[in-house]
XYZ file of C-alpha atoms in Angstrom:
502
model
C 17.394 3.734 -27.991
C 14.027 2.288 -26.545
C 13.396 2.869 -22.511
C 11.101 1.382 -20.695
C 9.245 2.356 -17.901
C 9.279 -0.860 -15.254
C 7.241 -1.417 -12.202
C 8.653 0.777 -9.305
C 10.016 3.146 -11.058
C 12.905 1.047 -12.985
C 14.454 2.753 -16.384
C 15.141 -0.340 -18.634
C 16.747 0.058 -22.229
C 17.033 -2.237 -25.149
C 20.730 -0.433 -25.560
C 23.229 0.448 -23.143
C 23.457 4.482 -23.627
C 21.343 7.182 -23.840
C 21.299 9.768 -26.315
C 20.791 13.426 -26.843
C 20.962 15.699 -29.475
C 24.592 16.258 -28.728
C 26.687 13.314 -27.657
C 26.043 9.577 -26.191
C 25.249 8.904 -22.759
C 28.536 6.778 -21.212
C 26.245 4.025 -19.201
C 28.311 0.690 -19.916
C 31.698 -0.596 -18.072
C 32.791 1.334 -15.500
C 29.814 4.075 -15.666
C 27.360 1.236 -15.681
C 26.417 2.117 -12.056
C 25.331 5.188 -13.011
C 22.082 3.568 -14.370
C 21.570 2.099 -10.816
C 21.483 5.574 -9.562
C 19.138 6.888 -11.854
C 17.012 3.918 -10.690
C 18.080 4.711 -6.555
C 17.022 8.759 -6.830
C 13.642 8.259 -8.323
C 13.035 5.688 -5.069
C 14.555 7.689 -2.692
C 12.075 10.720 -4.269
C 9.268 8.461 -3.598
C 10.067 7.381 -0.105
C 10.482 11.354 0.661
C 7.736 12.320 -1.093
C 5.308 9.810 1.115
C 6.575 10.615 4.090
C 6.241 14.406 3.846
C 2.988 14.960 1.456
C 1.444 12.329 3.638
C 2.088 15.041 7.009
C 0.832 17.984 4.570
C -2.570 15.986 3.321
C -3.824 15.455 6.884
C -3.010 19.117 8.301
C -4.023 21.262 4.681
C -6.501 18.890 2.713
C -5.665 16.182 0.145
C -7.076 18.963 -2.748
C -3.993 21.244 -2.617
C -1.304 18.518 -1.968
C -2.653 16.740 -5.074
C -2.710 20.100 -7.376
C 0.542 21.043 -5.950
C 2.056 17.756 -6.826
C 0.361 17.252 -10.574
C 1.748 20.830 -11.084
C 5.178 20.093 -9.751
C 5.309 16.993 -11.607
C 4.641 18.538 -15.050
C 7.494 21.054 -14.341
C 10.074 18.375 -13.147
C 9.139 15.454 -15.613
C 9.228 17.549 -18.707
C 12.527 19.147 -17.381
C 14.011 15.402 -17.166
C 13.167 15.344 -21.163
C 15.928 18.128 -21.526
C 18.555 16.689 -19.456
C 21.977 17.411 -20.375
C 24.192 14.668 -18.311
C 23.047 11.453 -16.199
C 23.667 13.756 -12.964
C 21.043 16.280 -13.973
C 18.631 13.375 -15.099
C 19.089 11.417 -12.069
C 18.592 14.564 -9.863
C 15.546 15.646 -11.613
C 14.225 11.934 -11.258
C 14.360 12.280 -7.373
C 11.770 15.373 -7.220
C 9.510 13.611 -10.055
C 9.211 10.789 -7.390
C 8.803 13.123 -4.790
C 5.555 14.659 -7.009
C 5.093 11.273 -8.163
C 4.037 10.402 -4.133
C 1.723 13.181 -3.191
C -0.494 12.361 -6.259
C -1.243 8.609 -5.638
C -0.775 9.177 -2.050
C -3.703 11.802 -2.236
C -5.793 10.125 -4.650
C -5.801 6.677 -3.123
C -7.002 8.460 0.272
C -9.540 10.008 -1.479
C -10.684 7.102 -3.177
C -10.868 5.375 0.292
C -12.892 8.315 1.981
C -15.248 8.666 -1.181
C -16.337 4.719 -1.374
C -18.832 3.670 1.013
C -18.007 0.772 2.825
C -19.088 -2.095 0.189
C -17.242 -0.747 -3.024
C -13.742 0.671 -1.215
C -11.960 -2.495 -2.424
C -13.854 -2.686 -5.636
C -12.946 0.748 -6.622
C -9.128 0.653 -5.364
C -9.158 -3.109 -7.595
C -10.631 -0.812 -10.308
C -7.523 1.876 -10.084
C -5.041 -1.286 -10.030
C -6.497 -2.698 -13.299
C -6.135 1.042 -14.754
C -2.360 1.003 -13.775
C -1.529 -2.426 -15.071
C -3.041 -1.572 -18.772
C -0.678 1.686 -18.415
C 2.109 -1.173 -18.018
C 0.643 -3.128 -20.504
C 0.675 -0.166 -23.176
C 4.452 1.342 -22.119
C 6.536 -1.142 -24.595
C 4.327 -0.413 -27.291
C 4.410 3.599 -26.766
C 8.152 2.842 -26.642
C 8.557 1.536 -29.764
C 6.953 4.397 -31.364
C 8.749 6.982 -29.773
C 12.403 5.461 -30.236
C 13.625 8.483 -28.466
C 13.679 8.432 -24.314
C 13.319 12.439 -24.558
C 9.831 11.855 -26.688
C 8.497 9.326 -24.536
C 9.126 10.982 -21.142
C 6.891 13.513 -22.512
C 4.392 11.508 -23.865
C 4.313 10.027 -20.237
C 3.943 13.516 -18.586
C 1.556 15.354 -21.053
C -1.797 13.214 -19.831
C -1.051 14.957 -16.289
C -2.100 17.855 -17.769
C -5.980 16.398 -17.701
C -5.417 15.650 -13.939
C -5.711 19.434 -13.360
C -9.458 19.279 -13.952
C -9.485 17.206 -10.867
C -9.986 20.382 -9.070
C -12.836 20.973 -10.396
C -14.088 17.580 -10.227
C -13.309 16.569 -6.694
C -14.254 17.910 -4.281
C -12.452 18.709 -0.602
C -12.943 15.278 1.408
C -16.037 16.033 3.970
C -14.843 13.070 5.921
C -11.495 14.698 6.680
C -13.481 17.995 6.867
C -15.733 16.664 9.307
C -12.923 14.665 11.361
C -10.819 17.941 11.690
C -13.696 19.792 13.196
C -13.762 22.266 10.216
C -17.550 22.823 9.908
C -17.608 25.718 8.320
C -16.083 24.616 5.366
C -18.204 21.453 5.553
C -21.614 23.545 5.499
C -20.444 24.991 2.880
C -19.452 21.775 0.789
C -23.177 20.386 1.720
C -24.771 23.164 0.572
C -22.578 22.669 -2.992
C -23.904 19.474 -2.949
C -27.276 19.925 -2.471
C -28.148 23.099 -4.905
C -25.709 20.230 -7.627
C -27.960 17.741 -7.023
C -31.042 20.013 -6.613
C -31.976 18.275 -2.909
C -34.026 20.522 -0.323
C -32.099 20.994 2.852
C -35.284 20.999 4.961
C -36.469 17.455 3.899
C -33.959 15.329 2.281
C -30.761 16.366 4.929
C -32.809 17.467 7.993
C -31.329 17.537 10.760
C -28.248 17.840 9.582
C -27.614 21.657 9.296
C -29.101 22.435 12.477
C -25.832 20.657 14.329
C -23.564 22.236 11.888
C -24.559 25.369 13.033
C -24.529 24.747 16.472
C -20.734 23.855 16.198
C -19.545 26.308 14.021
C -17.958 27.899 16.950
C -15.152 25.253 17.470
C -11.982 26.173 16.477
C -10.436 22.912 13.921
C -9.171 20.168 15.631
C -6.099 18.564 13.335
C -3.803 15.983 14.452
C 0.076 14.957 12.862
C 0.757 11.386 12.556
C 3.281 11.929 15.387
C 0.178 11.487 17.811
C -0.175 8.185 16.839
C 2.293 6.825 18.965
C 0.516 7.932 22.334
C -1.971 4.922 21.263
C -2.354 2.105 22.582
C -3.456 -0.781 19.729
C -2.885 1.989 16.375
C 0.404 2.157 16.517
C 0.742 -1.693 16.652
C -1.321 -2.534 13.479
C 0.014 0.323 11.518
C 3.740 -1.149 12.081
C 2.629 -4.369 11.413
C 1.433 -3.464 7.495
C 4.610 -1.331 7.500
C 6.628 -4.704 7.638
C 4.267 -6.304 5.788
C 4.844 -4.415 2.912
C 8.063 -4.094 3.025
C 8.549 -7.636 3.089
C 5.912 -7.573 0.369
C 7.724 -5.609 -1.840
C 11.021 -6.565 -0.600
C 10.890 -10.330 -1.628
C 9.603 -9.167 -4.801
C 12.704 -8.505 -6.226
C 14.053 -11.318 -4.802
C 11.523 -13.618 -7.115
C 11.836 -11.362 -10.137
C 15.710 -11.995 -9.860
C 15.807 -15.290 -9.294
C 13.270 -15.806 -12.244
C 15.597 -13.509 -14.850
C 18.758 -15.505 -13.694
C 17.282 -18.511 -15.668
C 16.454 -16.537 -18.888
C 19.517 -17.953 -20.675
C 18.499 -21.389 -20.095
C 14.609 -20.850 -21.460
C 13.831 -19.586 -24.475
C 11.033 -17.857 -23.318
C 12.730 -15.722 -20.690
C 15.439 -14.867 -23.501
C 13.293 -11.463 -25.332
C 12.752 -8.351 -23.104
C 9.311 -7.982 -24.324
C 8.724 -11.341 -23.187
C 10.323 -11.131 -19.741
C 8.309 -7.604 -19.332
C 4.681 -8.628 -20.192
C 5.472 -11.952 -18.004
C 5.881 -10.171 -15.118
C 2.743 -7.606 -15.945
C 0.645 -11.101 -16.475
C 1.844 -12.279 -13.008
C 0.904 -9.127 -11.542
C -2.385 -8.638 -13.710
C -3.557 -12.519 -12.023
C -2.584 -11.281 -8.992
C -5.221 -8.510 -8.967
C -7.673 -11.224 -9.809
C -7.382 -13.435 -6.993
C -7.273 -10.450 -4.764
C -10.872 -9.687 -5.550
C -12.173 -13.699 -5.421
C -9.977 -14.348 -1.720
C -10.661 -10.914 -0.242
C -14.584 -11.162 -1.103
C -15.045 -14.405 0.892
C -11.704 -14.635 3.733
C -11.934 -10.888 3.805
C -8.918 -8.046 4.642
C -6.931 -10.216 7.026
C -7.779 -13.745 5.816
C -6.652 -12.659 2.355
C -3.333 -11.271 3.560
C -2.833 -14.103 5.657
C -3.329 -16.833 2.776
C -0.939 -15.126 0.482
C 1.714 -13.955 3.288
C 1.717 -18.026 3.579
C 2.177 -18.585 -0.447
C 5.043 -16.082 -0.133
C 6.856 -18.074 2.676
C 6.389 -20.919 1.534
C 7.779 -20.040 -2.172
C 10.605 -18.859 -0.663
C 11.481 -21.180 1.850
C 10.992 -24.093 -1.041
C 13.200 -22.095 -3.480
C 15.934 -22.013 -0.592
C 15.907 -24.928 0.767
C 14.739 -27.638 -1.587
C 16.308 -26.164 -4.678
C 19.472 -26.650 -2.737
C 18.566 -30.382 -2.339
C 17.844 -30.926 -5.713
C 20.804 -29.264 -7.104
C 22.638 -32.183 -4.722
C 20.950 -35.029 -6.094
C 21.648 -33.284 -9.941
C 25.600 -34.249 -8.955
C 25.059 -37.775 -8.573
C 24.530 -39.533 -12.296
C 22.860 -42.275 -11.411
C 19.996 -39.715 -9.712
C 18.129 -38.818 -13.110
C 17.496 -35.543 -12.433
C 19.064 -32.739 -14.487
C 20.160 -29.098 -14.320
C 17.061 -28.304 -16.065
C 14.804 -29.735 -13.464
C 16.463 -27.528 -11.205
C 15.655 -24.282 -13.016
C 11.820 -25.057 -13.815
C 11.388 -25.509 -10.400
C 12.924 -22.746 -9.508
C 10.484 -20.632 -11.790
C 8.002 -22.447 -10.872
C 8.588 -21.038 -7.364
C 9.550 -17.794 -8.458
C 6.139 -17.076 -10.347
C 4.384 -17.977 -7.286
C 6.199 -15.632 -5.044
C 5.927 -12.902 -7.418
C 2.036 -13.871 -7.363
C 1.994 -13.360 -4.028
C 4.143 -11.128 -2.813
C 2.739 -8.653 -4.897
C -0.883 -9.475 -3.199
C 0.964 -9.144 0.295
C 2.064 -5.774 -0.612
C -1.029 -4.176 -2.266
C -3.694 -5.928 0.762
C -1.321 -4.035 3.444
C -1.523 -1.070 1.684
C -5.560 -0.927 1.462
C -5.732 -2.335 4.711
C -3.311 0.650 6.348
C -6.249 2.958 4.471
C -9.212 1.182 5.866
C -8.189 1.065 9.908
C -5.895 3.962 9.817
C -8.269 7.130 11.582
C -9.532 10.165 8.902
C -7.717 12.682 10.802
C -4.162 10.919 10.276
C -4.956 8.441 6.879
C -2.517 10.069 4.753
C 0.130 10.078 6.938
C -0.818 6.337 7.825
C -0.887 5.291 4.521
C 2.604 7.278 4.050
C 4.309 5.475 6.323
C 3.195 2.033 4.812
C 4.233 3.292 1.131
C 7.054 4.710 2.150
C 8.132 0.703 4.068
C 7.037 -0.654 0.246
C 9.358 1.805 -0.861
C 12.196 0.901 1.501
C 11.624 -2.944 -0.093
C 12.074 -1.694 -3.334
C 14.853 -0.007 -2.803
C 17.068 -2.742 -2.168
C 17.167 -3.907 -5.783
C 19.182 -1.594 -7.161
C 21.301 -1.263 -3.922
C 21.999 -5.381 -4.899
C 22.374 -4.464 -8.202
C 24.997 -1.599 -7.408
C 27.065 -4.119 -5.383
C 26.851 -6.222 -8.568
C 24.480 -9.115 -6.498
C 26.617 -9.413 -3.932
C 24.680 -10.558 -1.048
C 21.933 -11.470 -2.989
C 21.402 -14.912 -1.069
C 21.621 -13.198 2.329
C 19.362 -11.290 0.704
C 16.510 -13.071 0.453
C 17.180 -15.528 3.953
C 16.061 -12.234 5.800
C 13.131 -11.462 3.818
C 12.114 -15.064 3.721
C 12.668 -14.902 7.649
C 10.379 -11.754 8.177
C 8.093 -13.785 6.068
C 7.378 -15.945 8.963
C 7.149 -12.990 11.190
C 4.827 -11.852 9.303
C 2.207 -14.340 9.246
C 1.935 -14.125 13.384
C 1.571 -10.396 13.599
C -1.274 -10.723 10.732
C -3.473 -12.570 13.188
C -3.166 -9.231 15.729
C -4.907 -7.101 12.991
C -8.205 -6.192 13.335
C -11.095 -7.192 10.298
C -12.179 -4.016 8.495
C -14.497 -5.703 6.174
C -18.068 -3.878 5.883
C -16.777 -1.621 8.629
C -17.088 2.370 8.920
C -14.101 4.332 8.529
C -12.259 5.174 11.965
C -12.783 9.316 12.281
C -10.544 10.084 15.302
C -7.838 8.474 16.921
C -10.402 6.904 19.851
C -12.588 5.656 16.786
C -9.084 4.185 15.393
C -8.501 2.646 18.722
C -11.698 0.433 18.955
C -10.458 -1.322 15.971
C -9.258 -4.249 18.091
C -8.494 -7.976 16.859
C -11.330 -10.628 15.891
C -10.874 -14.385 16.273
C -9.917 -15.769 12.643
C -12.465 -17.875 12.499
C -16.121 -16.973 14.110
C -17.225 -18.758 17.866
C -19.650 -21.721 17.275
C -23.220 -20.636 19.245
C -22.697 -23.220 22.073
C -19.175 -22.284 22.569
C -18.540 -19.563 24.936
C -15.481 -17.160 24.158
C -12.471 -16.793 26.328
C -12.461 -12.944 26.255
C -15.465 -10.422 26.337
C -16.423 -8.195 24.205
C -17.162 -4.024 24.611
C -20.794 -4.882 24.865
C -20.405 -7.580 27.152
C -18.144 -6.001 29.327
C -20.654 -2.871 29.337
C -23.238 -5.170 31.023
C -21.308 -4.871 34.280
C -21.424 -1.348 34.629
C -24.010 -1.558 37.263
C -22.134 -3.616 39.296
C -20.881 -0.695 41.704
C -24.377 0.427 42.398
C -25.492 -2.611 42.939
C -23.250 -3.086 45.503
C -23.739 0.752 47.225
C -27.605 -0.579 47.175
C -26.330 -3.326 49.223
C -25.210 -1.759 51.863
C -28.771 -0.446 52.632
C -30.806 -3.777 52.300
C -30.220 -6.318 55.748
C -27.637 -8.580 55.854
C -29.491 -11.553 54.354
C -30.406 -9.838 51.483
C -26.883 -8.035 51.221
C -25.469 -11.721 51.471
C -28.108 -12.898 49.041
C -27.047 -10.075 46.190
C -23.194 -11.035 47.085
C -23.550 -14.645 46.155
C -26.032 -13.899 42.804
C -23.046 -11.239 41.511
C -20.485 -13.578 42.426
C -22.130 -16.626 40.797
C -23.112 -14.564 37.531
C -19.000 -13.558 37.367
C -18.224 -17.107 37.487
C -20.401 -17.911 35.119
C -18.954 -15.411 32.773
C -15.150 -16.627 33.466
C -14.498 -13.166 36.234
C -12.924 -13.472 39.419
């Protein structure tokens, strides 16, 4: 028996039991749904584990929640190697996800507070390339293995290296510094200049003098709860919360429409094929991420492929259907077969992008979501992705019923989508948001930038700040005569009208 380890957290096999060293797993016929559960718990651990290790990271540091979790995770994932019975295996699989989510929760917000502004997309691109040759290399560690028990194992063993990250990472300084925890940050700079051998009187000056003048502030941390006092935060962080759940969501909805022609092409007919087909897809999806992003930017590039999604889906439901009418009529020429290369034609497109969609909402949750409440941010947007993949084996339980329906509401909240993407604010080249007021200046920039002779239809901050001395110049009106009072009036009022004020 040969597993395979599948995007999302999926348990394929080339047979249809498992084995131990005692007796046969029972997964086909009327246990078959067992398999779907195993595939459900490790989800459901996920979703959990975002939710709650995203809270933790922002109120104890992303250091401990990420050596808590690799720890955790070596305990649970080599306990799943010695599972007795699907139950224990599929309850063991829900607190490996749970792990599984504190340590890329933690490391992708560390990645994010680490970059400056220029490489944050370059480096998280970097960490995607790293997972998808992980993919890449799973069937082949399979096949050597031939056991499940070896291979889960073999999977868990390299976290073993990951405890060295304490040593090699530090505490985030950001988050330090955003929290109000100076002491801790005086102490991290002063790490970091005897490491790099710098002289804190010339090369940082300046710079411990303030520390010590606010070392008597008591930390400052704040739960994602706070969030929804806000007035523009909480809009763009649900926004990339339906994003990627429709990201993810539709997804599956592609990937199963794709596999339900794999009888009819030859291609699609071998597992290894249908598996490194789908890592290719996701592999050139990466790639145009780092070419569209570079030149439309955060919100141009999730707005061109949030369009290639609805549009691949709306084609595969509504033009399919058209085609499959003509196919009845004999004198129309066209075939079954035309039918189902167009439909894969659409369904490698929406995979394409769909998988863009839900990446680009993720990194962009990271980039406008403040320091002091990232990780719980950027757990609430994993956890939606998480939502999206969990319908796929709640389909697959009900044996595809409602598969159709399915995908008409995804393709729906496509098109919602693609309006709320134009409300989001461009991070590009921008400073990370410290506090929740930093977070709140983040405010939405026309798509496409004003032409110098055209004058805008709404002000900006520093436009708006010009008019601060408007009330004193109208208190230094009252003491000039009446003429010049007048005078003043009518220069104010003409200036407003110039501007587009009352």
């Amino acid at each position: 028996m040969t597993p395979f380890l599948r995007g999302g957290g999926e348990v394929q096999s080339s047979t249809s039991a498992m084995k131990t060293k005692t007796k046969w797993w029972d997964l086909v016929c009327d246990n078959a749904w067992k398999v779907h559960i195993a595939k459900f718990s490790l989800l459901v651990g996920l979703i959990f584990g975002y939710l709650i290790t995203g809270c933790i990271a922002d109120w104890v540091g992303r250091r401990p929640v990420l050596l808590c979790s690799i720890i955790f995770i070596l305990i649970f994932g080599l306990t799943v190697a010695l599972s007795v019975n699907v139950t224990m295996f599929s309850t063991l699989r829900f607190f490996e996800g749970f792990c599984l989510a504190g340590i890329i929760l933690t490391l992708y917000a560390l990645r994010i507070e680490l970059c400056p502004p220029g490489k944050r997309f370059m480096i998280t691109m970097v960490a995607s390339f790293v997972a998808i040759a992980g993919q890449l290399l799973m069937p082949g560690l399979a096949a050597l293995c031939r056991d499940w028990q070896v291979l889960q194992a073999l999977i868990i063993c390299p976290f073993l290296l990951m405890l060295l990250y304490w040593s090699v990472f530090p505490e985030s300084l950001r988050w330090l510094m955003a929290t109000q925890q100076f002491e801790s940050a005086k102490k991290l700079i002063l790490h970091f200049t005897q490491k790099n051998s710098m002289n804190t009187e010339t090369d940082i000056k300046g710079v411990m003098p303030e520390l010590e003048k606010e070392l008597s502030r008591r930390p400052k941390k704040v739960c994602i709860v706070k969030m929804v006092g806000t007035r523009n935060l909480w809009k763009n962080i649900v926004v990339l919360c339906v994003n990627s759940l429709t990201g993810f969501g539709i997804h599956h909805c592609f990937a199963r429409s794709m596999m339900g022609h794999e009888v009819k092409v030859p291609l699609l007919e071998n597992f290894y094929a249908d598996y490194y087909t789908m890592a290719s897809i996701t592999l050139a999806s990466c790639l145009a991420m780092c070419v569209v992003v570079r030149f439309l930017g955060r919100r141009g590039g999730l707005l061109l492929f949030m369009i290639l999604t609805a549009l691949a889906s709306l084609l595969q439901l509504g033009l399919l259907n058209l085609i499959g009418k003509y196919t009845q009529h004999p004198d129309s020429g066209m075939s079954d077969s035309v039918k189902d290369k167009f439909s894969i034609a659409f369904s490698i497109v929406g995979m394409f992008a769909s998988h863009a969609v839900g990446s680009l909402s993720v990194f962009f949750c990271a980039e406008i979501t403040p320091t002091v409440i990232r990780c719980g941010g950027l757990g609430l947007v994993l956890a939606s992705a998480g939502f999206g993949m969990l319908t796929a084996p709640i389909i697959e339980l009900h044996n595809q019923k409602g598969y159709f329906l399915h995908h008409i509401i995804f393709a729906c909240c496509t098109l919602i989508c693609i309006i709320c993407i134009l409300l989001l604010p461009e991070s590009r080249n921008q400073s990370l948001p410290e506090s929740l007021s930093n977070g709140e200046h983040y405010t939405r920039q026309p798509l496409l930038p004003h032409k110098k002779a055209e004058q805008p239809l709404l002000l900006t901050n520093a436009e708006l700040k010009d008019y601060s001395g408007l009330h004193d110049a109208a208190a230094a009106g009252d003491a000039l005569p009446d003429s010049a009072a007048a005078n003043a009036a009518n220069g104010l009022r003409s200036c407003g009208s110039a501007r587009g004020l009352p």
